[in-house]
PDB file of C-alpha atoms in Angstrom:
ATOM      1  CA  MET A  14      -1.496 -56.647  21.990  1.00  0.00           C
ATOM      2  CA  ASN A  15      -2.308 -53.763  24.949  1.00  0.00           C
ATOM      3  CA  MET A  16       1.193 -52.371  24.329  1.00  0.00           C
ATOM      4  CA  ILE A  17       0.460 -51.770  20.842  1.00  0.00           C
ATOM      5  CA  ASN A  18      -2.244 -50.073  21.100  1.00  0.00           C
ATOM      6  CA  LEU A  19      -0.778 -47.636  23.847  1.00  0.00           C
ATOM      7  CA  ALA A  20       2.284 -46.853  21.500  1.00  0.00           C
ATOM      8  CA  ALA A  21      -0.594 -46.205  18.730  1.00  0.00           C
ATOM      9  CA  SER A  22      -2.693 -43.578  20.241  1.00  0.00           C
ATOM     10  CA  ALA A  23       0.528 -41.815  21.605  1.00  0.00           C
ATOM     11  CA  PRO A  24       0.797 -38.766  19.954  1.00  0.00           C
ATOM     12  CA  ALA A  25       4.576 -37.871  18.541  1.00  0.00           C
ATOM     13  CA  GLN A  26       5.721 -34.873  20.143  1.00  0.00           C
ATOM     14  CA  LEU A  27       8.367 -32.457  17.744  1.00  0.00           C
ATOM     15  CA  PRO A  28      11.040 -31.134  19.900  1.00  0.00           C
ATOM     16  CA  PRO A  29      10.747 -26.762  20.573  1.00  0.00           C
ATOM     17  CA  TRP A  30      13.231 -26.000  18.371  1.00  0.00           C
ATOM     18  CA  VAL A  31      10.856 -27.008  14.686  1.00  0.00           C
ATOM     19  CA  MET A  32       8.023 -25.309  16.089  1.00  0.00           C
ATOM     20  CA  ILE A  33      10.392 -22.240  16.517  1.00  0.00           C
ATOM     21  CA  ILE A  34      11.304 -23.033  12.446  1.00  0.00           C
ATOM     22  CA  TYR A  35       7.765 -23.089  11.731  1.00  0.00           C
ATOM     23  CA  LEU A  36       7.140 -19.966  13.097  1.00  0.00           C
ATOM     24  CA  VAL A  37       9.781 -18.109  11.677  1.00  0.00           C
ATOM     25  CA  VAL A  38       9.108 -19.867   8.219  1.00  0.00           C
ATOM     26  CA  ILE A  39       5.073 -18.519   8.812  1.00  0.00           C
ATOM     27  CA  PHE A  40       6.468 -15.384   9.540  1.00  0.00           C
ATOM     28  CA  GLY A  41       8.591 -15.056   6.594  1.00  0.00           C
ATOM     29  CA  VAL A  42       5.652 -15.709   4.237  1.00  0.00           C
ATOM     30  CA  MET A  43       3.466 -13.249   5.933  1.00  0.00           C
ATOM     31  CA  TYR A  44       6.436 -10.643   5.079  1.00  0.00           C
ATOM     32  CA  PHE A  45       6.461 -11.240   1.827  1.00  0.00           C
ATOM     33  CA  LEU A  46       2.978 -11.697   0.494  1.00  0.00           C
ATOM     34  CA  ILE A  47       1.449  -8.959   3.059  1.00  0.00           C
ATOM     35  CA  ILE A  48       3.796  -6.430   4.644  1.00  0.00           C
ATOM     36  CA  ARG A  49       6.313  -6.085   1.815  1.00  0.00           C
ATOM     37  CA  PRO A  50       3.765  -5.134  -0.932  1.00  0.00           C
ATOM     38  CA  ASN A  51       1.858  -3.223   1.491  1.00  0.00           C
ATOM     39  CA  LYS A  52       5.302  -0.759   2.350  1.00  0.00           C
ATOM     40  CA  LYS A  53       5.987  -0.882  -1.678  1.00  0.00           C
ATOM     41  CA  LYS A  54       2.718   0.292  -2.339  1.00  0.00           C
ATOM     42  CA  GLN A  55       2.776   2.995   0.104  1.00  0.00           C
ATOM     43  CA  LYS A  56       6.182   4.490  -0.957  1.00  0.00           C
ATOM     44  CA  GLU A  57       4.303   4.510  -4.629  1.00  0.00           C
ATOM     45  CA  GLU A  58       1.543   6.682  -3.430  1.00  0.00           C
ATOM     46  CA  LYS A  59       3.462   8.848  -1.233  1.00  0.00           C
ATOM     47  CA  LYS A  60       5.912   9.602  -4.168  1.00  0.00           C
ATOM     48  CA  MET A  61       2.939  10.233  -6.171  1.00  0.00           C
ATOM     49  CA  ARG A  62       1.873  13.052  -3.905  1.00  0.00           C
ATOM     50  CA  GLU A  63       5.004  14.875  -3.508  1.00  0.00           C
ATOM     51  CA  ASN A  64       5.381  14.787  -7.133  1.00  0.00           C
ATOM     52  CA  LEU A  65       1.579  16.665  -7.918  1.00  0.00           C
ATOM     53  CA  GLN A  66       1.961  19.669  -9.842  1.00  0.00           C
ATOM     54  CA  VAL A  67      -1.049  22.411 -10.674  1.00  0.00           C
ATOM     55  CA  GLY A  68      -2.755  21.287 -13.430  1.00  0.00           C
ATOM     56  CA  ASP A  69      -2.657  17.908 -13.103  1.00  0.00           C
ATOM     57  CA  GLU A  70      -6.043  16.030 -13.365  1.00  0.00           C
ATOM     58  CA  ILE A  71      -6.691  13.542 -10.229  1.00  0.00           C
ATOM     59  CA  VAL A  72      -9.160  11.213  -8.914  1.00  0.00           C
ATOM     60  CA  THR A  73     -10.135  11.353  -5.143  1.00  0.00           C
ATOM     61  CA  ILE A  74     -10.787   8.710  -2.937  1.00  0.00           C
ATOM     62  CA  GLY A  75     -14.011   9.635  -3.137  1.00  0.00           C
ATOM     63  CA  GLY A  76     -14.409   9.386  -6.678  1.00  0.00           C
ATOM     64  CA  ILE A  77     -13.886  13.244  -8.001  1.00  0.00           C
ATOM     65  CA  TYR A  78     -12.622  14.337 -10.766  1.00  0.00           C
ATOM     66  CA  GLY A  79     -10.653  17.312 -10.704  1.00  0.00           C
ATOM     67  CA  ARG A  80      -7.866  19.481 -11.606  1.00  0.00           C
ATOM     68  CA  VAL A  81      -5.291  20.783  -9.632  1.00  0.00           C
ATOM     69  CA  ILE A  82      -5.699  24.692  -8.671  1.00  0.00           C
ATOM     70  CA  SER A  83      -3.353  25.131  -5.882  1.00  0.00           C
ATOM     71  CA  LEU A  84      -1.249  23.173  -3.873  1.00  0.00           C
ATOM     72  CA  LYS A  85      -0.516  23.280   0.271  1.00  0.00           C
ATOM     73  CA  GLU A  86       1.605  21.150   2.842  1.00  0.00           C
ATOM     74  CA  ASP A  87      -1.615  19.428   3.642  1.00  0.00           C
ATOM     75  CA  THR A  88      -4.610  19.996   1.577  1.00  0.00           C
ATOM     76  CA  MET A  89      -5.405  21.537  -2.276  1.00  0.00           C
ATOM     77  CA  VAL A  90      -7.655  22.963  -3.965  1.00  0.00           C
ATOM     78  CA  ILE A  91      -9.390  21.132  -7.032  1.00  0.00           C
ATOM     79  CA  GLU A  92     -11.579  22.057  -9.758  1.00  0.00           C
ATOM     80  CA  SER A  93     -14.198  19.438 -10.469  1.00  0.00           C
ATOM     81  CA  LEU A  94     -14.260  18.973 -13.990  1.00  0.00           C
ATOM     82  CA  SER A  95     -17.669  19.189 -14.954  1.00  0.00           C
ATOM     83  CA  ASP A  96     -19.197  21.950 -13.286  1.00  0.00           C
ATOM     84  CA  HIS A  97     -15.829  23.831 -12.575  1.00  0.00           C
ATOM     85  CA  SER A  98     -16.682  24.000  -8.554  1.00  0.00           C
ATOM     86  CA  LYS A  99     -13.304  24.184  -6.560  1.00  0.00           C
ATOM     87  CA  ILE A 100     -13.176  21.801  -3.578  1.00  0.00           C
ATOM     88  CA  THR A 101     -10.414  21.629  -0.574  1.00  0.00           C
ATOM     89  CA  VAL A 102      -9.077  18.681   0.133  1.00  0.00           C
ATOM     90  CA  ALA A 103      -6.638  16.958   1.791  1.00  0.00           C
ATOM     91  CA  ARG A 104      -3.740  15.541   0.005  1.00  0.00           C
ATOM     92  CA  TRP A 105      -3.921  11.900   1.402  1.00  0.00           C
ATOM     93  CA  ALA A 106      -7.192  11.818  -0.082  1.00  0.00           C
ATOM     94  CA  MET A 107      -5.449  11.739  -3.827  1.00  0.00           C
ATOM     95  CA  GLN A 108      -5.950   8.300  -5.501  1.00  0.00           C
ATOM     96  CA  SER A 109      -4.425   8.231  -8.651  1.00  0.00           C
ATOM     97  CA  ASN A 110      -3.039  11.122 -10.830  1.00  0.00           C
ATOM     98  CA  LEU A 111      -4.301  10.991 -14.384  1.00  0.00           C
ATOM     99  CA  THR A 112      -1.695  13.384 -15.894  1.00  0.00           C
ATOM    100  CA  VAL A 113       1.525  11.773 -17.147  1.00  0.00           C
ATOM    101  CA  HIS A 114       4.942  13.541 -17.212  1.00  0.00           C
ATOM    102  CA  ASP A 115       7.532  13.247 -18.712  1.00  0.00           C
ATOM    103  CA  ASP A 116      10.158  12.740 -16.065  1.00  0.00           C
ATOM    104  CA  ALA A 117      12.626  10.667 -18.047  1.00  0.00           C
ATOM    105  CA  PRO A 118      15.870  11.656 -18.755  1.00  0.00           C
ATOM    106  CA  ALA A 119      17.244  13.000 -22.326  1.00  0.00           C
ATOM    107  CA  LYS A 120      19.640  11.373 -23.903  1.00  0.00           C
TER     108      LYS A 120
END
């Protein structure tokens, strides 16, 4: 009876290769659920900022609505829509472009 209690209380140990497989599966799930979508979103944001044109209506991260007046490599000058004041902001501070461009090739 004493042997049965010892066998029931001893934890079963898994081979080391099973733990490696668990770690690989966990990393794979994290990659496909977190890292990959984030990289895709960053690539789309970079493309949006590179395709920005003078005259586009944008929204900044701070919530300022404006129209692009001039573009430089790292900055842009926008004119607010409400009182037409000009503001210089960094290009990375652009959240979204409200202007729809027809970039589809003509058939």
